[in-house]
Amino acid sequence: MRPSPAEDELAAVAARAARRVAGVARLEPGLSGLASEVTRSALRSVGGVGGGGHGGGPAAAEGVRVRVDRSARPPVLRVSVDLIVSGRDQAAAVARAVQRAVRRAVADAAGSAPCSAAVSVSVLGIEPEGRDLR
């Protein structure tokens, strides 16, 4: 299922927040992110469907997925962040900092909409020291 424009916008907000955290070398699309990108590319080539245009587009949120769980009361924003950390930092500490920063950023972006945010962070790798590409 294609994310709604609001989900795309929140994913871009979450990605910006994650990139600002010290120790994040870069965001990476995990396997589900790669599958989503392949689907978006196929849809764009068929007829311009599935492109960005809101919230900075898919590239702005690469490595981040947002889904709104409307079955929960109040609704829950489920945010997944896939990233590579710098070899100079402790991966667990960076992941916790990303989790806090993303939760704060999406709550601010959601404004008065009553919801909570569940943020999961997957560290897919550690960038060798001296190769921080952020």
XYZ file of N, CA, C and O in Angstrom:
536
model
N 0.831 -1.170 0.000
C 0.000 0.000 0.000
C 0.883 1.242 0.000
O 1.847 1.330 0.731
N 0.553 2.201 -0.827
C 1.296 3.453 -0.959
C 1.052 4.339 0.260
O -0.080 4.532 0.675
N 2.113 4.918 0.856
C 1.919 5.829 1.978
C 1.128 7.057 1.540
O 1.223 7.498 0.395
N 0.332 7.614 2.442
C -0.422 8.834 2.144
C 0.540 10.007 2.094
O 1.669 9.921 2.590
N 0.106 11.148 1.490
C 0.973 12.330 1.481
C 1.402 12.732 2.887
O 2.544 13.102 3.104
N 0.499 12.622 3.858
C 0.860 12.974 5.234
C 1.961 12.052 5.752
O 2.877 12.498 6.444
N 1.887 10.770 5.423
C 2.927 9.832 5.848
C 4.250 10.160 5.173
O 5.306 10.096 5.803
N 4.216 10.522 3.886
C 5.438 10.919 3.177
C 6.061 12.151 3.831
O 7.276 12.230 4.007
N 5.219 13.128 4.183
C 5.715 14.353 4.812
C 6.338 14.046 6.172
O 7.406 14.570 6.503
N 5.678 13.213 6.959
C 6.223 12.850 8.266
C 7.512 12.051 8.125
O 8.434 12.195 8.931
N 7.609 11.214 7.083
C 8.842 10.463 6.839
C 9.990 11.413 6.514
O 11.118 11.225 6.989
N 9.714 12.459 5.740
C 10.756 13.441 5.423
C 11.190 14.194 6.680
O 12.380 14.434 6.893
N 10.232 14.540 7.547
C 10.542 15.206 8.819
C 11.409 14.291 9.679
O 12.417 14.711 10.249
N 11.025 13.018 9.765
C 11.777 12.049 10.563
C 13.192 11.865 10.013
O 14.162 11.783 10.773
N 13.324 11.819 8.691
C 14.643 11.651 8.075
C 15.546 12.838 8.389
O 16.726 12.657 8.728
N 15.000 14.055 8.297
C 15.807 15.238 8.616
C 16.263 15.192 10.077
O 17.421 15.484 10.376
N 15.354 14.816 10.970
C 15.704 14.745 12.393
C 16.792 13.700 12.628
O 17.740 13.937 13.384
N 16.679 12.547 11.992
C 17.664 11.477 12.173
C 19.028 11.891 11.642
O 20.056 11.637 12.286
N 19.060 12.541 10.480
C 20.339 12.953 9.883
C 21.089 13.956 10.750
O 22.314 14.041 10.682
N 20.353 14.736 11.541
C 20.982 15.765 12.385
C 21.650 15.198 13.642
O 22.394 15.900 14.308
N 21.379 13.956 13.961
C 21.933 13.362 15.175
C 23.412 13.038 14.962
O 23.786 12.409 13.963
N 24.224 13.471 15.914
C 25.660 13.172 15.849
C 25.860 11.661 15.866
O 25.221 10.951 16.631
N 26.733 11.189 14.986
C 27.016 9.758 14.912
C 26.284 9.046 13.787
O 26.615 7.907 13.463
N 25.306 9.711 13.167
C 24.617 9.110 12.027
C 25.453 9.398 10.785
O 25.651 10.554 10.407
N 25.979 8.344 10.168
C 26.769 8.521 8.945
C 25.834 8.769 7.761
O 26.073 9.659 6.945
N 24.743 7.986 7.691
C 23.752 8.165 6.620
C 22.554 7.268 6.899
O 22.639 6.312 7.665
N 21.461 7.581 6.245
C 20.272 6.729 6.292
C 20.365 5.760 5.130
O 20.899 6.094 4.074
N 19.866 4.572 5.331
C 19.927 3.523 4.312
C 18.550 2.918 4.143
O 17.902 2.610 5.140
N 18.108 2.715 2.921
C 16.855 1.975 2.773
C 17.114 0.499 3.052
O 17.957 -0.108 2.408
N 16.454 -0.056 4.047
C 16.569 -1.491 4.318
C 15.891 -2.267 3.211
O 15.513 -1.706 2.178
N 15.690 -3.554 3.387
C 15.067 -4.371 2.347
C 13.676 -3.883 1.981
O 13.339 -3.795 0.804
N 12.867 -3.531 2.982
C 11.517 -3.063 2.656
C 11.586 -1.709 1.967
O 10.785 -1.413 1.088
N 12.555 -0.881 2.337
C 12.730 0.403 1.661
C 13.143 0.230 0.213
O 12.662 0.941 -0.667
N 14.030 -0.726 -0.039
C 14.425 -1.003 -1.421
C 13.255 -1.518 -2.239
O 13.060 -1.125 -3.387
N 12.438 -2.382 -1.641
C 11.253 -2.906 -2.342
C 10.289 -1.779 -2.667
O 9.724 -1.720 -3.769
N 10.099 -0.850 -1.741
C 9.218 0.293 -1.978
C 9.747 1.157 -3.112
O 8.986 1.633 -3.951
N 11.064 1.379 -3.135
C 11.657 2.202 -4.186
C 11.501 1.544 -5.552
O 11.220 2.212 -6.544
N 11.669 0.226 -5.632
C 11.477 -0.488 -6.898
C 10.035 -0.319 -7.368
O 9.774 -0.036 -8.554
N 9.084 -0.445 -6.456
C 7.668 -0.276 -6.800
C 7.407 1.145 -7.278
O 6.743 1.348 -8.298
N 7.926 2.153 -6.553
C 7.735 3.554 -6.962
C 8.315 3.793 -8.345
O 7.697 4.449 -9.187
N 9.515 3.270 -8.591
C 10.153 3.456 -9.902
C 9.322 2.835 -11.010
O 9.143 3.430 -12.074
N 8.791 1.640 -10.768
C 7.961 0.972 -11.763
C 6.692 1.776 -12.033
O 6.296 1.956 -13.190
N 6.066 2.273 -10.990
C 4.845 3.069 -11.158
C 5.126 4.365 -11.903
O 4.337 4.783 -12.754
N 6.257 5.017 -11.607
C 6.620 6.252 -12.308
C 6.824 5.975 -13.787
O 6.400 6.751 -14.638
N 7.471 4.865 -14.117
C 7.758 4.575 -15.520
C 6.496 4.217 -16.297
O 6.412 4.454 -17.489
N 5.491 3.696 -15.594
C 4.239 3.315 -16.256
C 3.369 4.522 -16.536
O 2.637 4.528 -17.503
N 3.444 5.538 -15.721
C 2.560 6.666 -15.992
C 2.669 7.798 -15.011
O 1.706 8.520 -14.796
N 3.815 7.961 -14.431
C 3.986 9.083 -13.530
C 3.332 8.900 -12.179
O 3.260 9.829 -11.397
N 2.837 7.719 -11.890
C 2.192 7.464 -10.605
C 3.255 7.122 -9.583
O 4.240 6.470 -9.901
N 3.047 7.559 -8.342
C 3.932 7.142 -7.261
C 5.147 8.003 -7.072
O 5.984 7.689 -6.254
N 5.230 9.115 -7.804
C 6.355 10.004 -7.621
C 6.206 10.810 -6.362
O 5.215 10.734 -5.662
N 7.204 11.625 -6.078
C 7.168 12.465 -4.883
C 6.155 13.574 -5.038
O 5.021 13.351 -5.385
N 6.592 14.799 -4.801
C 5.697 15.910 -4.955
C 5.156 16.408 -3.630
O 4.596 17.481 -3.559
N 5.280 15.634 -2.579
C 4.871 16.122 -1.279
C 5.917 15.718 -0.262
O 6.493 14.671 -0.348
N 6.145 16.620 0.677
C 7.057 16.321 1.781
C 8.493 16.101 1.368
O 9.242 15.494 2.098
N 8.876 16.573 0.188
C 10.252 16.389 -0.225
C 10.432 15.132 -1.041
O 11.496 14.853 -1.537
N 9.391 14.341 -1.216
C 9.440 13.161 -2.058
C 10.144 11.998 -1.402
O 10.690 12.109 -0.308
N 10.127 10.853 -2.067
C 10.697 9.632 -1.500
C 12.177 9.748 -1.176
O 12.631 9.215 -0.177
N 12.955 10.445 -2.003
C 14.392 10.528 -1.752
C 14.682 11.254 -0.445
O 15.631 10.926 0.248
N 13.850 12.244 -0.096
C 14.058 13.000 1.140
C 13.880 12.114 2.365
O 14.390 12.417 3.431
N 13.146 11.029 2.206
C 12.848 10.152 3.338
C 13.484 8.773 3.186
O 13.091 7.844 3.872
N 14.458 8.645 2.307
C 15.108 7.357 2.115
C 15.631 6.827 3.442
O 16.287 7.542 4.190
N 15.292 5.583 3.754
C 15.718 4.986 5.008
C 14.700 5.137 6.127
O 14.931 4.657 7.228
N 13.586 5.810 5.848
C 12.550 6.022 6.859
C 11.193 5.622 6.282
O 10.872 5.953 5.150
N 10.438 4.898 7.092
C 9.068 4.537 6.717
C 8.138 4.953 7.837
O 8.453 4.779 9.011
N 6.992 5.515 7.466
C 5.990 5.936 8.446
C 4.655 5.340 8.046
O 4.262 5.399 6.884
N 3.992 4.762 9.004
C 2.628 4.250 8.809
C 1.793 4.744 9.975
O 2.263 4.768 11.111
N 0.562 5.102 9.706
C -0.360 5.493 10.767
C -1.233 4.291 11.079
O -1.922 3.771 10.202
N -1.166 3.843 12.326
C -1.997 2.729 12.782
C -3.285 3.320 13.339
O -3.343 3.745 14.491
N -4.303 3.371 12.483
C -5.576 3.974 12.883
C -6.440 3.023 13.701
O -7.458 3.432 14.238
N -6.035 1.758 13.803
C -6.805 0.808 14.610
C -6.567 1.040 16.099
O -7.370 0.645 16.929
N -5.461 1.686 16.434
C -5.164 1.997 17.834
C -5.895 3.281 18.230
O -6.171 4.134 17.399
N -6.224 3.393 19.504
C -6.869 4.596 20.022
C -6.035 5.185 21.117
O -5.857 4.535 22.144
N -5.470 6.368 21.002
C -5.459 7.191 19.796
C -4.560 6.570 18.731
O -3.780 5.668 19.031
N -4.655 7.062 17.484
C -3.813 6.513 16.412
C -2.326 6.579 16.784
O -1.908 7.463 17.526
N -1.565 5.625 16.264
C -0.129 5.551 16.546
C 0.646 5.714 15.248
O 0.345 5.057 14.250
N 1.621 6.609 15.268
C 2.549 6.734 14.144
C 3.634 5.690 14.350
O 4.322 5.698 15.371
N 3.786 4.786 13.412
C 4.835 3.774 13.485
C 5.944 4.197 12.519
O 5.748 4.211 11.313
N 7.076 4.559 13.086
C 8.197 5.080 12.304
C 9.345 4.091 12.392
O 9.739 3.678 13.482
N 9.895 3.723 11.244
C 11.066 2.845 11.176
C 12.196 3.607 10.500
O 11.996 4.198 9.437
N 13.353 3.589 11.130
C 14.525 4.293 10.605
C 15.645 3.277 10.434
O 15.990 2.562 11.375
N 16.218 3.210 9.239
C 17.356 2.337 8.947
C 18.567 3.234 8.700
O 18.499 4.142 7.870
N 19.659 2.968 9.404
C 20.798 3.874 9.278
C 22.135 3.162 9.441
O 22.209 2.021 9.877
N 23.162 3.902 9.071
C 24.554 3.504 9.260
C 25.137 4.504 10.255
O 24.924 5.713 10.123
N 25.840 4.002 11.269
C 26.440 4.899 12.258
C 27.931 5.066 11.988
O 28.561 4.224 11.343
N 28.464 6.139 12.514
C 29.885 6.420 12.412
C 30.652 5.456 13.314
O 30.190 5.114 14.405
N 31.818 5.055 12.880
C 32.654 4.161 13.672
C 33.214 4.822 14.917
O 33.753 4.157 15.795
N 33.076 6.141 15.024
C 33.576 6.866 16.187
C 32.591 6.863 17.347
O 32.918 7.325 18.431
N 31.357 6.411 17.121
C 30.310 6.515 18.134
C 29.755 5.143 18.501
O 29.856 4.196 17.726
N 29.154 5.056 19.684
C 28.515 3.817 20.117
C 27.166 3.685 19.411
O 26.323 4.583 19.507
N 26.982 2.594 18.721
C 25.774 2.390 17.919
C 24.503 2.495 18.751
O 23.532 3.140 18.341
N 24.480 1.888 19.926
C 23.274 1.909 20.756
C 22.941 3.331 21.205
O 21.770 3.723 21.218
N 23.952 4.106 21.562
C 23.719 5.487 22.004
C 23.190 6.336 20.850
O 22.279 7.149 21.031
N 23.744 6.148 19.667
C 23.272 6.886 18.491
C 21.825 6.493 18.183
O 20.979 7.361 17.929
N 21.524 5.200 18.229
C 20.161 4.737 17.946
C 19.163 5.340 18.929
O 18.073 5.774 18.538
N 19.507 5.385 20.213
C 18.609 5.988 21.218
C 18.414 7.475 20.946
O 17.302 7.996 21.055
N 19.489 8.174 20.569
C 19.392 9.604 20.275
C 18.506 9.840 19.043
O 17.705 10.774 19.016
N 18.650 8.981 18.039
C 17.805 9.082 16.841
C 16.346 8.843 17.225
O 15.449 9.576 16.795
N 16.107 7.834 18.033
C 14.748 7.524 18.458
C 14.104 8.731 19.145
O 12.976 9.110 18.830
N 14.820 9.362 20.063
C 14.286 10.537 20.760
C 14.055 11.703 19.800
O 13.012 12.361 19.845
N 15.036 11.974 18.929
C 14.934 13.105 18.006
C 13.774 12.922 17.030
O 13.022 13.864 16.753
N 13.628 11.713 16.511
C 12.555 11.435 15.551
C 11.193 11.523 16.245
O 10.253 12.122 15.711
N 11.079 10.950 17.428
C 9.802 11.003 18.157
C 9.392 12.461 18.391
O 8.248 12.848 18.168
N 10.340 13.282 18.811
C 10.063 14.700 19.061
C 9.664 15.416 17.766
O 8.704 16.181 17.745
N 10.396 15.162 16.691
C 10.141 15.854 15.423
C 8.782 15.487 14.826
O 8.057 16.365 14.356
N 8.432 14.199 14.836
C 7.139 13.820 14.253
C 5.985 14.282 15.132
O 4.925 14.645 14.627
N 6.181 14.321 16.445
C 5.129 14.833 17.335
C 4.904 16.313 17.054
O 3.754 16.767 16.972
N 5.990 17.078 16.884
C 5.860 18.500 16.557
C 5.185 18.691 15.204
O 4.338 19.556 15.046
N 5.563 17.870 14.215
C 5.001 17.999 12.868
C 3.531 17.597 12.831
O 2.749 18.161 12.068
N 3.162 16.614 13.655
C 1.768 16.168 13.681
C 0.873 17.211 14.335
O -0.342 17.190 14.156
N 1.468 18.121 15.094
C 0.716 19.204 15.703
C -0.281 18.718 16.720
O 0.029 17.902 17.580
N -1.494 19.184 16.582
C -2.521 18.884 17.578
C -3.213 17.547 17.342
O -4.088 17.168 18.111
N -2.851 16.854 16.275
C -3.469 15.549 16.019
C -3.151 14.611 17.182
O -1.985 14.412 17.510
N -4.182 14.064 17.819
C -3.919 13.200 18.975
C -3.358 11.846 18.542
O -4.049 11.041 17.944
N -2.079 11.644 18.782
C -1.471 10.363 18.450
C -0.164 10.229 19.214
O 0.361 11.192 19.743
N 0.334 9.021 19.264
C 1.647 8.790 19.843
C 2.536 8.247 18.734
O 2.054 7.857 17.678
N 3.838 8.242 18.970
C 4.775 7.767 17.959
C 5.596 6.614 18.521
O 6.172 6.717 19.600
N 5.610 5.513 17.791
C 6.457 4.367 18.113
C 7.590 4.371 17.087
O 7.343 4.207 15.893
N 8.801 4.612 17.546
C 9.947 4.752 16.644
C 10.898 3.589 16.838
O 11.375 3.342 17.951
N 11.164 2.856 15.757
C 12.161 1.790 15.819
C 13.346 2.188 14.943
O 13.171 2.741 13.865
N 14.537 1.911 15.447
C 15.767 2.266 14.738
C 16.558 0.984 14.502
O 16.820 0.233 15.441
N 16.918 0.756 13.254
C 17.753 -0.400 12.902
C 19.111 0.106 12.438
O 19.199 0.882 11.482
N 20.156 -0.309 13.134
C 21.514 0.026 12.721
C 21.948 -1.066 11.760
O 22.159 -2.208 12.160
N 22.064 -0.708 10.489
C 22.393 -1.694 9.452
C 23.889 -1.887 9.286
O 24.318 -2.848 8.658
N 24.659 -0.948 9.831
C 26.102 -1.074 9.705
C 26.819 0.039 10.426
O 26.201 0.977 10.928
N 28.147 -0.098 10.474
C 28.996 0.905 11.111
C 30.023 1.345 10.077
O 30.757 0.524 9.522
N 30.034 2.641 9.809
C 30.960 3.215 8.849
C 32.353 3.214 9.468
O 32.531 3.688 10.597
N 33.353 2.676 8.769
C 34.711 2.689 9.321
C 35.135 4.102 9.673
O 34.775 5.053 8.988
N 35.869 4.241 10.739
C 36.311 5.552 11.199
C 37.014 6.315 10.077
O 37.781 5.738 9.295
N 36.697 7.608 9.988
C 37.315 8.444 8.961
C 36.553 8.453 7.655
O 36.928 9.134 6.721
N 35.422 7.721 7.571
C 34.646 7.688 6.320
C 33.225 8.174 6.538
O 32.326 7.770 5.847
N 32.985 9.048 7.510
C 31.658 9.598 7.782
C 31.230 10.411 6.565
O 31.826 11.420 6.238
N 30.216 9.945 5.862
C 29.827 10.544 4.589
C 28.649 11.508 4.703
O 28.067 11.884 3.704
N 28.295 11.863 5.912
C 27.130 12.734 6.088
C 27.372 14.029 5.471
O 27.805 14.853 5.150
